[in-house]
Every structure is written in C-alpha cells, then in structure tokens.
CSV table of C-alpha atoms in Angstrom, one decimal:
chain,number,residue,atom,x,y,z
A,868,MET,CA,0.0,0.0,0.0
A,869,PHE,CA,2.9,2.3,0.9
A,870,SER,CA,4.7,1.4,-2.3
A,871,PHE,CA,1.6,2.2,-4.4
A,872,ALA,CA,1.0,5.5,-2.7
A,873,THR,CA,4.7,6.5,-3.0
A,874,ARG,CA,4.7,5.6,-6.7
A,875,ALA,CA,1.5,7.5,-7.3
A,876,ARG,CA,2.9,10.6,-5.6
A,877,ALA,CA,6.1,10.4,-7.7
A,878,THR,CA,4.1,10.0,-10.9
A,879,ILE,CA,1.9,13.0,-10.1
A,880,ALA,CA,4.9,15.1,-9.2
A,881,ARG,CA,6.4,14.5,-12.7
A,882,ILE,CA,3.3,15.5,-14.6
A,883,SER,CA,3.6,18.8,-16.4
A,884,PRO,CA,1.0,21.6,-16.4
A,885,GLN,CA,0.2,20.9,-20.0
A,886,VAL,CA,-0.8,17.3,-19.2
A,887,TRP,CA,-3.0,18.6,-16.4
A,888,ARG,CA,-4.7,20.9,-19.0
A,889,VAL,CA,-5.5,17.9,-21.2
A,890,LEU,CA,-6.8,16.0,-18.2
A,891,LEU,CA,-9.1,18.9,-17.4
A,892,HIS,CA,-10.4,18.9,-21.0
A,893,SER,CA,-11.1,15.1,-20.7
A,894,LEU,CA,-13.0,15.8,-17.4
A,895,LEU,CA,-15.3,18.4,-19.0
A,896,PHE,CA,-15.8,16.5,-22.3
A,897,GLY,CA,-16.5,13.3,-20.3
A,898,LEU,CA,-19.1,15.2,-18.3
A,899,ALA,CA,-20.8,16.2,-21.5
A,900,GLY,CA,-20.7,12.7,-22.8
A,901,SER,CA,-22.1,11.1,-19.7
A,902,ILE,CA,-25.1,13.4,-19.6
A,903,ALA,CA,-25.7,12.7,-23.3
A,904,ASP,CA,-25.4,8.9,-22.8
A,905,LEU,CA,-28.0,9.0,-20.0
A,906,LEU,CA,-30.6,11.2,-21.6
A,907,PHE,CA,-30.5,10.9,-25.3
A,908,ASN,CA,-32.4,7.5,-25.5
A,909,PHE,CA,-35.0,9.0,-23.2
A,910,TYR,CA,-35.2,12.0,-25.5
A,911,LEU,CA,-35.8,9.6,-28.4
A,912,VAL,CA,-38.6,7.8,-26.4
A,913,SER,CA,-40.2,11.2,-25.7
A,914,LEU,CA,-40.3,11.7,-29.5
A,915,GLY,CA,-42.2,8.4,-30.0
A,916,TYR,CA,-39.3,6.2,-31.0
A,917,GLY,CA,-38.4,2.8,-29.6
A,918,ALA,CA,-35.4,0.6,-28.8
A,919,ASP,CA,-34.9,-0.3,-32.5
A,920,THR,CA,-34.4,3.4,-33.3
A,921,ALA,CA,-32.1,3.8,-30.3
A,922,GLY,CA,-30.0,1.0,-31.7
A,923,LEU,CA,-30.0,2.7,-35.2
A,924,MET,CA,-28.8,6.0,-33.7
A,925,ALA,CA,-26.1,4.2,-31.8
A,926,THR,CA,-25.0,2.5,-35.0
A,927,VAL,CA,-25.0,5.9,-36.9
A,928,TYR,CA,-23.1,7.6,-34.0
A,929,ARG,CA,-20.3,5.0,-33.9
A,930,GLY,CA,-20.5,4.4,-37.7
A,931,ALA,CA,-19.3,7.9,-38.2
A,932,GLY,CA,-16.1,6.9,-36.6
A,933,ALA,CA,-15.8,3.8,-38.7
A,934,LEU,CA,-16.3,5.7,-41.9
A,935,LEU,CA,-14.2,8.8,-41.1
A,936,GLY,CA,-11.6,7.4,-38.6
A,937,LEU,CA,-8.8,7.0,-41.0
A,938,PRO,CA,-9.2,10.3,-42.8
A,939,LEU,CA,-9.5,12.0,-39.5
A,940,GLY,CA,-6.3,10.3,-38.4
A,941,VAL,CA,-4.5,11.7,-41.4
A,942,LEU,CA,-5.8,15.2,-40.5
A,943,ILE,CA,-4.5,14.8,-37.0
A,944,ASP,CA,-1.0,14.0,-38.4
A,945,ARG,CA,-1.1,16.9,-40.8
A,946,PHE,CA,-2.6,19.7,-38.7
A,947,GLY,CA,-1.7,18.6,-35.2
A,948,ALA,CA,-3.5,16.8,-32.4
A,949,ARG,CA,-4.3,19.9,-30.4
A,950,THR,CA,-5.9,21.7,-33.3
A,951,LEU,CA,-8.1,18.8,-34.2
A,952,LEU,CA,-9.1,18.2,-30.6
A,953,VAL,CA,-10.4,21.7,-30.5
A,954,VAL,CA,-12.3,21.3,-33.7
A,955,GLY,CA,-13.8,18.0,-32.6
A,956,ALA,CA,-15.0,19.2,-29.2
A,957,ILE,CA,-16.6,22.3,-30.5
A,958,GLY,CA,-18.1,20.4,-33.4
A,959,PHE,CA,-19.6,18.0,-30.9
A,960,GLY,CA,-21.3,20.8,-29.1
A,961,VAL,CA,-22.6,22.4,-32.3
A,962,ALA,CA,-23.9,19.1,-33.7
A,963,TYR,CA,-25.8,18.4,-30.4
A,964,ALA,CA,-27.3,21.9,-30.6
A,965,LEU,CA,-28.6,21.1,-34.1
A,966,LEU,CA,-29.8,17.7,-32.9
A,967,LEU,CA,-32.1,19.2,-30.3
A,968,MET,CA,-33.8,21.3,-32.9
A,969,VAL,CA,-35.2,18.5,-34.9
A,970,SER,CA,-37.5,15.5,-34.5
A,971,GLN,CA,-37.7,13.9,-38.0
A,972,LEU,CA,-35.8,10.7,-38.3
A,973,TRP,CA,-33.7,11.7,-41.3
A,974,ALA,CA,-32.6,14.9,-39.5
A,975,LEU,CA,-31.8,13.0,-36.3
A,976,ILE,CA,-29.7,10.6,-38.3
A,977,LEU,CA,-27.8,13.4,-40.0
A,978,PHE,CA,-26.9,15.3,-36.8
A,979,VAL,CA,-26.2,12.1,-34.8
A,980,PHE,CA,-23.7,11.3,-37.6
A,981,LEU,CA,-22.0,14.7,-37.3
A,982,ALA,CA,-21.9,14.4,-33.5
A,983,GLY,CA,-20.3,11.0,-33.8
A,984,ALA,CA,-17.7,12.2,-36.2
A,985,ALA,CA,-16.8,15.2,-33.9
A,986,ASN,CA,-16.7,12.9,-30.9
A,987,VAL,CA,-14.3,10.4,-32.4
A,988,LEU,CA,-12.1,13.2,-33.7
A,989,ALA,CA,-11.8,14.7,-30.2
A,990,LEU,CA,-11.2,11.3,-28.5
A,991,MET,CA,-8.6,10.2,-31.1
A,992,ALA,CA,-6.7,13.5,-30.9
A,993,VAL,CA,-6.1,13.1,-27.1
A,994,VAL,CA,-3.9,10.0,-27.5
A,995,PRO,CA,-1.2,11.5,-29.8
A,996,LEU,CA,-1.4,14.8,-27.9
A,997,LEU,CA,-0.6,13.1,-24.6
A,998,THR,CA,2.0,10.9,-26.2
A,999,GLY,CA,3.8,14.0,-27.4
A,1000,ILE,CA,3.9,15.7,-24.0
A,1001,THR,CA,4.8,12.7,-21.8
A,1002,SER,CA,7.8,10.5,-21.4
A,1003,GLY,CA,7.7,6.8,-22.1
A,1004,GLU,CA,8.0,5.8,-18.4
A,1005,GLU,CA,5.0,7.9,-17.3
A,1006,ARG,CA,2.8,7.3,-20.3
A,1007,ALA,CA,0.9,4.3,-19.0
A,1008,ALA,CA,0.0,6.2,-15.8
A,1009,VAL,CA,-1.0,9.3,-17.6
A,1010,PHE,CA,-3.1,7.4,-20.1
A,1011,GLY,CA,-4.9,5.8,-17.1
A,1012,MET,CA,-5.4,9.1,-15.4
A,1013,ASN,CA,-6.8,10.6,-18.7
A,1014,ALA,CA,-9.2,7.7,-19.0
A,1015,SER,CA,-10.2,8.1,-15.3
A,1016,ALA,CA,-10.7,11.8,-15.8
A,1017,GLY,CA,-13.2,11.2,-18.6
A,1018,LEU,CA,-14.9,8.3,-16.9
A,1019,ILE,CA,-15.1,9.1,-13.2
A,1020,ILE,CA,-16.8,12.4,-14.0
A,1021,GLY,CA,-19.6,10.1,-15.3
A,1022,LEU,CA,-20.4,9.6,-11.6
A,1023,VAL,CA,-21.3,13.3,-11.5
A,1024,GLY,CA,-22.8,13.4,-15.0
A,1025,SER,CA,-25.1,10.4,-14.6
A,1026,SER,CA,-26.3,11.6,-11.2
A,1027,VAL,CA,-26.9,15.2,-12.2
A,1028,GLY,CA,-28.1,14.1,-15.6
A,1029,GLY,CA,-30.8,12.0,-14.0
A,1030,LEU,CA,-32.1,15.1,-12.2
A,1031,LEU,CA,-31.9,17.6,-15.1
A,1032,PRO,CA,-35.2,16.6,-16.8
A,1033,GLY,CA,-37.1,17.1,-13.6
A,1034,ALA,CA,-35.4,20.5,-13.0
A,1035,ALA,CA,-36.1,21.5,-16.6
A,1036,ALA,CA,-39.7,20.4,-16.2
A,1037,LEU,CA,-40.2,22.7,-13.3
A,1038,VAL,CA,-38.7,25.6,-15.2
A,1039,LEU,CA,-40.9,25.0,-18.3
A,1040,GLY,CA,-44.0,23.8,-16.4
A,1041,VAL,CA,-44.2,20.5,-18.3
A,1042,GLY,CA,-43.9,16.8,-17.4
A,1043,ALA,CA,-40.5,15.4,-16.5
A,1044,ARG,CA,-40.7,13.0,-19.5
A,1045,ASP,CA,-41.8,15.7,-21.9
A,1046,THR,CA,-39.7,16.4,-25.0
A,1047,ALA,CA,-39.2,20.0,-24.1
A,1048,ALA,CA,-37.8,19.0,-20.7
A,1049,TYR,CA,-35.2,16.6,-22.3
A,1050,ARG,CA,-34.2,19.3,-24.8
A,1051,LEU,CA,-33.5,21.8,-22.1
A,1052,ALA,CA,-31.6,19.2,-20.1
A,1053,LEU,CA,-29.5,18.2,-23.0
A,1054,SER,CA,-28.6,21.8,-23.8
A,1055,VAL,CA,-26.1,21.4,-21.0
A,1056,VAL,CA,-24.2,18.9,-23.3
A,1057,VAL,CA,-23.8,21.7,-25.9
A,1058,VAL,CA,-22.3,24.1,-23.4
A,1059,LEU,CA,-19.9,21.6,-21.8
A,1060,GLY,CA,-18.7,20.4,-25.2
A,1061,CYS,CA,-17.7,23.9,-26.3
A,1062,VAL,CA,-16.2,24.9,-22.9
A,1063,SER,CA,-14.0,21.8,-22.7
A,1064,VAL,CA,-11.6,23.2,-25.3
A,1065,ALA,CA,-10.6,26.1,-23.0
A,1066,PRO,CA,-7.8,24.3,-21.2
A,1067,VAL,CA,-6.1,23.2,-24.4
A,1068,LEU,CA,-6.8,26.4,-26.3
A,1069,LEU,CA,-5.8,29.2,-23.8
A,1070,GLY,CA,-2.2,29.3,-22.7
A,1071,PHE,CA,-1.3,25.8,-23.8
A,1072,ARG,CA,2.3,25.1,-24.8
A,1073,SER,CA,3.7,21.9,-26.3
A,1074,ARG,CA,6.3,20.2,-24.2
A,1075,PRO,CA,9.9,20.8,-25.6
A,1076,ALA,CA,10.9,18.0,-27.9
A,1077,ALA,CA,14.3,17.6,-26.0
A,1078,ILE,CA,12.5,16.3,-22.9
A,1079,GLU,CA,10.7,13.6,-24.9
A,1080,THR,CA,13.9,12.7,-26.8
A,1081,ALA,CA,16.0,12.4,-23.7
A,1082,ALA,CA,13.5,10.2,-21.9
A,1083,THR,CA,12.1,7.9,-24.5
A,1084,VAL,CA,13.6,7.9,-28.0
A,1085,VAL,CA,16.2,5.2,-27.3
A,1086,ALA,CA,13.5,2.7,-26.2
A,1087,GLU,CA,11.0,3.4,-29.0
A,1088,PRO,CA,10.9,1.4,-32.2
A,1089,GLN,CA,12.4,3.0,-35.3
A,1090,ARG,CA,11.4,0.6,-38.0
A,1091,ARG,CA,8.1,1.1,-39.9
A,1092,VAL,CA,5.3,-1.3,-38.8
A,1093,THR,CA,3.6,-3.2,-41.6
A,1094,SER,CA,-0.1,-2.5,-42.4
A,1095,LEU,CA,-1.0,-6.1,-41.4
A,1096,ARG,CA,0.6,-5.6,-38.0
A,1097,LEU,CA,-1.2,-2.4,-37.5
A,1098,VAL,CA,-4.5,-4.2,-38.2
A,1099,ARG,CA,-3.4,-6.9,-35.8
A,1100,PHE,CA,-2.9,-4.3,-33.1
A,1101,ALA,CA,-6.5,-3.1,-33.7
A,1102,ILE,CA,-8.2,-6.5,-33.4
A,1103,PRO,CA,-8.7,-6.2,-29.6
A,1104,SER,CA,-10.4,-2.9,-30.2
A,1105,LEU,CA,-12.8,-4.5,-32.7
A,1106,MET,CA,-13.9,-7.1,-30.2
A,1107,LEU,CA,-14.1,-4.5,-27.4
A,1108,GLY,CA,-16.4,-2.5,-29.7
A,1109,VAL,CA,-18.6,-5.5,-30.3
A,1110,GLY,CA,-18.9,-6.3,-26.6
A,1111,GLY,CA,-19.7,-2.7,-25.7
A,1112,GLY,CA,-22.0,-2.0,-28.6
A,1113,LEU,CA,-24.2,-4.9,-27.7
A,1114,PHE,CA,-25.1,-3.5,-24.3
A,1115,LEU,CA,-23.8,0.0,-23.5
A,1116,PRO,CA,-26.1,2.0,-25.8
A,1117,PHE,CA,-29.1,0.4,-24.0
A,1118,GLN,CA,-27.8,0.4,-20.4
A,1119,ASN,CA,-30.3,3.0,-19.3
A,1120,LEU,CA,-33.2,1.1,-21.0
A,1121,PHE,CA,-31.9,-2.2,-19.4
A,1122,PHE,CA,-32.3,-0.8,-15.9
A,1123,ARG,CA,-35.7,0.8,-16.7
A,1124,THR,CA,-37.1,-2.2,-18.6
A,1125,VAL,CA,-35.8,-5.2,-16.7
A,1126,PHE,CA,-35.9,-3.7,-13.2
A,1127,GLY,CA,-38.6,-1.0,-13.6
A,1128,LEU,CA,-36.4,1.9,-12.2
A,1129,ASP,CA,-37.3,5.5,-12.8
A,1130,ASP,CA,-35.0,8.0,-14.5
A,1131,ALA,CA,-33.3,9.3,-11.3
A,1132,ILE,CA,-32.5,5.8,-10.1
A,1133,VAL,CA,-31.3,4.8,-13.5
A,1134,GLY,CA,-29.0,7.8,-13.3
A,1135,VAL,CA,-27.6,6.5,-10.0
A,1136,MET,CA,-27.0,3.1,-11.6
A,1137,LEU,CA,-25.1,4.7,-14.5
A,1138,ALA,CA,-23.2,6.8,-12.0
A,1139,MET,CA,-22.1,3.6,-10.1
A,1140,GLY,CA,-20.9,2.2,-13.4
A,1141,ALA,CA,-19.0,5.4,-14.1
A,1142,LEU,CA,-17.4,5.2,-10.6
A,1143,GLY,CA,-16.3,1.6,-11.3
A,1144,MET,CA,-14.7,2.7,-14.6
A,1145,GLY,CA,-13.1,5.8,-13.1
A,1146,LEU,CA,-11.5,3.8,-10.3
A,1147,GLY,CA,-10.6,1.0,-12.6
A,1148,ALA,CA,-8.6,3.3,-14.9
A,1149,LEU,CA,-6.4,4.2,-12.0
A,1150,ILE,CA,-5.4,0.6,-11.2
A,1151,GLY,CA,-4.1,-0.3,-14.6
A,1152,ALA,CA,-0.7,1.4,-14.2
A,1153,PRO,CA,0.4,-0.4,-11.0
A,1154,VAL,CA,-0.7,-3.7,-12.4
A,1155,ALA,CA,1.3,-3.0,-15.6
A,1156,ALA,CA,4.3,-2.1,-13.4
A,1157,ARG,CA,4.3,-5.6,-12.0
A,1158,LEU,CA,3.2,-7.7,-15.1
A,1159,GLY,CA,4.1,-5.5,-18.1
A,1160,LEU,CA,1.7,-3.8,-20.5
A,1161,ARG,CA,0.6,-6.8,-22.5
A,1162,ARG,CA,-0.1,-9.3,-19.7
A,1163,ALA,CA,-1.7,-6.6,-17.5
A,1164,ALA,CA,-4.0,-5.4,-20.3
A,1165,SER,CA,-5.0,-9.0,-21.3
A,1166,LEU,CA,-5.7,-10.3,-17.7
A,1167,LEU,CA,-7.7,-7.2,-16.8
A,1168,ARG,CA,-9.7,-7.6,-19.9
A,1169,PHE,CA,-10.4,-11.2,-19.0
A,1170,GLY,CA,-11.8,-9.9,-15.7
A,1171,SER,CA,-14.7,-8.3,-17.6
A,1172,VAL,CA,-15.8,-11.7,-18.7
A,1173,PHE,CA,-16.5,-12.7,-15.1
A,1174,ALA,CA,-18.2,-9.4,-14.5
A,1175,VAL,CA,-20.7,-9.7,-17.4
A,1176,ALA,CA,-21.5,-13.3,-16.2
A,1177,LEU,CA,-22.7,-11.7,-12.9
A,1178,MET,CA,-25.0,-9.5,-14.9
A,1179,LEU,CA,-26.9,-12.5,-16.3
A,1180,THR,CA,-28.5,-13.1,-12.9
A,1181,PRO,CA,-32.0,-11.7,-12.0
A,1182,LEU,CA,-30.9,-10.1,-8.7
A,1183,LEU,CA,-30.4,-6.4,-8.9
A,1184,PRO,CA,-27.6,-6.1,-6.3
A,1185,ILE,CA,-25.5,-8.8,-8.1
A,1186,VAL,CA,-26.2,-7.2,-11.5
A,1187,VAL,CA,-25.1,-3.8,-10.2
A,1188,ALA,CA,-21.9,-5.4,-8.8
A,1189,GLY,CA,-21.2,-7.0,-12.2
A,1190,TYR,CA,-22.0,-3.8,-14.0
A,1191,MET,CA,-19.4,-1.9,-11.8
A,1192,LEU,CA,-16.8,-4.6,-12.2
A,1193,ARG,CA,-17.3,-4.7,-16.0
A,1194,GLY,CA,-16.6,-1.0,-16.2
A,1195,ALA,CA,-13.6,-1.3,-13.8
A,1196,PHE,CA,-11.9,-4.1,-15.8
A,1197,ILE,CA,-12.5,-2.5,-19.2
A,1198,ALA,CA,-11.3,1.0,-18.0
A,1199,ALA,CA,-8.2,-0.6,-16.4
A,1200,SER,CA,-7.3,-2.5,-19.6
A,1201,TYR,CA,-7.9,-0.2,-22.5
A,1202,PRO,CA,-5.4,2.6,-21.6
A,1203,LEU,CA,-2.8,-0.1,-21.1
A,1204,ASN,CA,-3.6,-1.5,-24.6
A,1205,ASP,CA,-3.3,2.0,-26.0
A,1206,ALA,CA,0.0,2.5,-24.3
A,1207,LEU,CA,1.2,-1.0,-25.6
A,1208,VAL,CA,0.4,-0.1,-29.2
A,1209,MET,CA,2.1,3.3,-28.8
A,1210,GLN,CA,5.1,1.5,-27.4
A,1211,LEU,CA,5.3,-0.9,-30.4
A,1212,THR,CA,4.6,1.8,-33.0
A,1213,PRO,CA,7.1,4.4,-34.3
A,1214,ALA,CA,6.1,8.0,-33.8
A,1215,ARG,CA,5.4,8.6,-37.5
A,1216,GLN,CA,2.7,5.9,-37.5
A,1217,ARG,CA,0.9,6.6,-34.3
A,1218,GLY,CA,-1.8,8.7,-35.8
A,1219,ILE,CA,-2.7,5.9,-38.2
A,1220,ALA,CA,-2.4,3.3,-35.5
A,1221,ILE,CA,-4.9,5.1,-33.2
A,1222,SER,CA,-7.3,5.9,-36.1
A,1223,LEU,CA,-7.3,2.2,-37.2
A,1224,MET,CA,-8.0,1.1,-33.6
A,1225,SER,CA,-10.8,3.7,-33.5
A,1226,VAL,CA,-12.2,2.6,-36.9
A,1227,LEU,CA,-12.4,-1.1,-36.0
A,1228,TRP,CA,-13.8,-0.3,-32.5
A,1229,SER,CA,-16.5,1.9,-34.1
A,1230,LEU,CA,-17.3,-0.8,-36.7
A,1231,GLY,CA,-17.7,-3.4,-34.0
A,1232,TRP,CA,-19.7,-1.1,-31.8
A,1233,SER,CA,-22.1,0.2,-34.5
A,1234,ALA,CA,-22.8,-3.2,-36.0
A,1235,ALA,CA,-23.3,-4.8,-32.6
A,1236,ALA,CA,-25.6,-1.9,-31.5
A,1237,TRP,CA,-27.9,-2.4,-34.5
A,1238,VAL,CA,-28.0,-6.2,-34.1
A,1239,SER,CA,-28.7,-5.7,-30.3
A,1240,GLY,CA,-31.6,-3.4,-30.9
A,1241,GLN,CA,-33.2,-6.0,-33.2
A,1242,ILE,CA,-32.6,-8.8,-30.7
A,1243,GLN,CA,-34.0,-6.9,-27.8
A,1244,VAL,CA,-37.3,-6.4,-29.5
A,1245,VAL,CA,-37.9,-10.1,-29.6
A,1246,TYR,CA,-35.7,-11.8,-27.0
A,1247,GLY,CA,-34.8,-9.1,-24.4
A,1248,PHE,CA,-31.3,-8.5,-22.9
A,1249,MET,CA,-30.1,-12.0,-21.9
A,1250,PRO,CA,-28.8,-13.1,-25.3
A,1251,VAL,CA,-27.2,-9.7,-25.7
A,1252,LEU,CA,-25.2,-10.0,-22.5
A,1253,ALA,CA,-24.2,-13.6,-23.3
A,1254,VAL,CA,-22.7,-12.6,-26.7
A,1255,SER,CA,-21.0,-9.5,-25.1
A,1256,LEU,CA,-19.3,-11.9,-22.7
A,1257,VAL,CA,-17.8,-13.9,-25.6
A,1258,ALA,CA,-16.7,-10.7,-27.4
A,1259,TYR,CA,-14.8,-9.5,-24.3
A,1260,ALA,CA,-13.1,-12.9,-24.0
A,1261,LEU,CA,-11.9,-12.8,-27.6
A,1262,SER,CA,-10.6,-9.3,-27.1
A,1263,ALA,CA,-8.6,-10.4,-24.1
A,1264,TRP,CA,-7.1,-13.3,-26.0
A,1265,ALA,CA,-6.2,-11.0,-28.9
A,1266,ILE,CA,-4.2,-8.8,-26.6
A,1267,TRP,CA,-2.4,-11.8,-24.9
A,1268,ALA,CA,-1.4,-13.1,-28.4
A,1269,ILE,CA,0.3,-9.8,-29.5
A,1270,ARG,CA,4.0,-10.4,-30.2
A,1271,GLU,CA,6.2,-7.8,-28.6
A,1272,GLU,CA,9.6,-9.0,-29.9
A,1273,GLY,CA,11.1,-7.8,-33.1
A,1274,HIS,CA,9.7,-4.3,-33.1
C-alpha cells in the first residue's frame, strides 16, 4: 500500500502543467458525454421512437467513426492533435445543438452522424497529444489518469443528468418526460462540449521535444510497422467495440425495462458504473508495473468476462456489482492496450495506428448496437449479455497473443 502511494505521488509530481490541461479537458468532455449517454435515449422515447431506433442511432453515431476514422487520423497527423481536438470538441457541441432542434428521423440521423464524427475526432486526438507531452515511463500512468478523468466524471454526469429533466420540467411547467424537458436538459451537453476546449486552447504550450527525446527515443521502435501488423494491433479494439455496442447504448433502457427503475434511479445506476470505470482506470498502471503492459491489459480484460457473467442473474444487487466490475476491468485494460500499441509503433505511424483502432472499434460497436436493438425487441437482454461476454473474452485473448519482440 505504501509502495503504491509512493509511486502514485512520484508520478503526479512529474506531470507537467500541459498534461493537467489535457486531463481537465477530458474531465469536461467526459461530463458532457455522460449526460448525453444517459438522456439521449430517453429523448428519443419522448419523440415516440423505440429501442430499435435507439439502436439505429447508436449505429450511426459509432458508424461515423468507422467511416471517417482513417481520414481524421490523417488530418491529426497533418494539422496537429491539439488543433483537431479543439475542432472535434466544438463540433460535438454544435452538432448536439442542431440535434435538439429536430424530430424527423432523417434529421436525427444526420446530426447524430455529425456528433459521432466530432466525438471520435476529439477522442482520437487526445492520445497522440498526450504521447507528445509525456515520457515513455510515465505514459501508462498518464493514459490511465486521462481515462479516469473522462470516466469518473460520469459519476457526476449520470447523477446530475438524471435530475436535469425534472429540473427542466419545473422551469418549463411540463412533465418530467416531456420532449421540451429533455431538450433543455440536453442543452447542458452543448455548453460543456464547447467549454471543454478552453484548457487546451488558452495558454497551452507543447512540451519541448528535447525532454521527450532524452526520456524515450532510445526505447522506442524506429522501423516502420507493416499494415498487417497495425491491423493486428486493432483486433482487440474491434472485439471490445462488439462487446460494448451490444449493451452500453441500451444500459439505461436495461435498468428501466428489466428492473422498472425511474430516470433518477437509472442515473444512479449509471453513476455507479462510471465510478467503477473511473477507479478501474487508475489501477491499470500499478498492475502494468508488475506484469508488463501486454499481460496486464489482457488479464484485466479477462476480468470483464467474469463481471458480465454476474449481470446474467435476475438479482439487482448482483447485477449492479457485475456492472461496476465490468466497467472497472474495461477501464483498467484499454489505456494499457493504447500504451502498448504506442510503445510498439514508431512516432510517425501513431496517428494511423490510433485511427485504425478507433475505426475497428467503431465498426464493432455500430454493427453490434444495430443487431442488439433488433434482438431486444424479440428476446430481451439476456442473449445480448451472453454474446457480449464472448466478445470480451476474444478481445482479451487478442491482446495476450500480440508479439512484442522484433519491433
């Protein structure tokens, strides 16, 4: 315990002000995303749409990343990660503002696509931005802290988000499940998305290249990685996307439909899941220090299989425990997998590597979300959770089987 605390303090002491700025951005952007994740499906229901439409929207949202991920990765390499992060975050806020002004299905699809493209651009740009301002030895810890900043704020976002429709209803004098109440509540997402760029836009300076060179260049690979190997690096992300897309777009509907919980309690459930993810993201680095990036990422990913198995039970306390553990294991493993890929990829190919991981993850997520929406209409959530469990197991195995030598 003392060793862990000492290591944590030493890591925090080394972090530069520029890294803290990126972490603050992730905090604000994660807050916007957590509120949107909680309320958007409820907004669709208020418009008269069902689970199949919610699945379609999740497919469109993640499909934008699948279609545009590689071109966006090229733009990040060409114009810089910081610039494209700002464009993505502001674009997300603007797209959400437009989304709240429409109710026709075609218009919802269009603006959900734009929001998805902006979201994936902002999220992809964070990884090369952080890579450029951190040393190799601190990168795994910083990646975990960044994931935690974006995830643990979901505890606040989901809790507050569950209360926003009721507060908006009081202001507008309408019902708590009225479309107008959800629109006003979701306007908070617009504001947060735009405000999140301030820490990386105002007074931000890139870390001097000499610091990065002195700390890490000797250990980093210099040979160009083949396209096939880059695809191999992205397979775990593909299966992770499948596992997540089957359930996460419908997690609020799962708690409402299966257990009959109201919006505020659903918000608490999602907040507990966000807490599990936020705490999980912090435990990855110490595990990696003992086991190495590859083994730590793989074994932690395997933990999510056990967690999803708990969610197959009909007892709410056990389901909530599994839900929190699923989030913790996934959040602990994916920053380590990102750091592993960055470690095995030369600097000139990192933008492409991250974009390919994002593309395959988005493909897996969007396809799984559409299939899941169709399955739920007929069979409910149990088959969805069972297939999600298998996908997480395959993802863990794909990380374990990555060859580290010869890079």
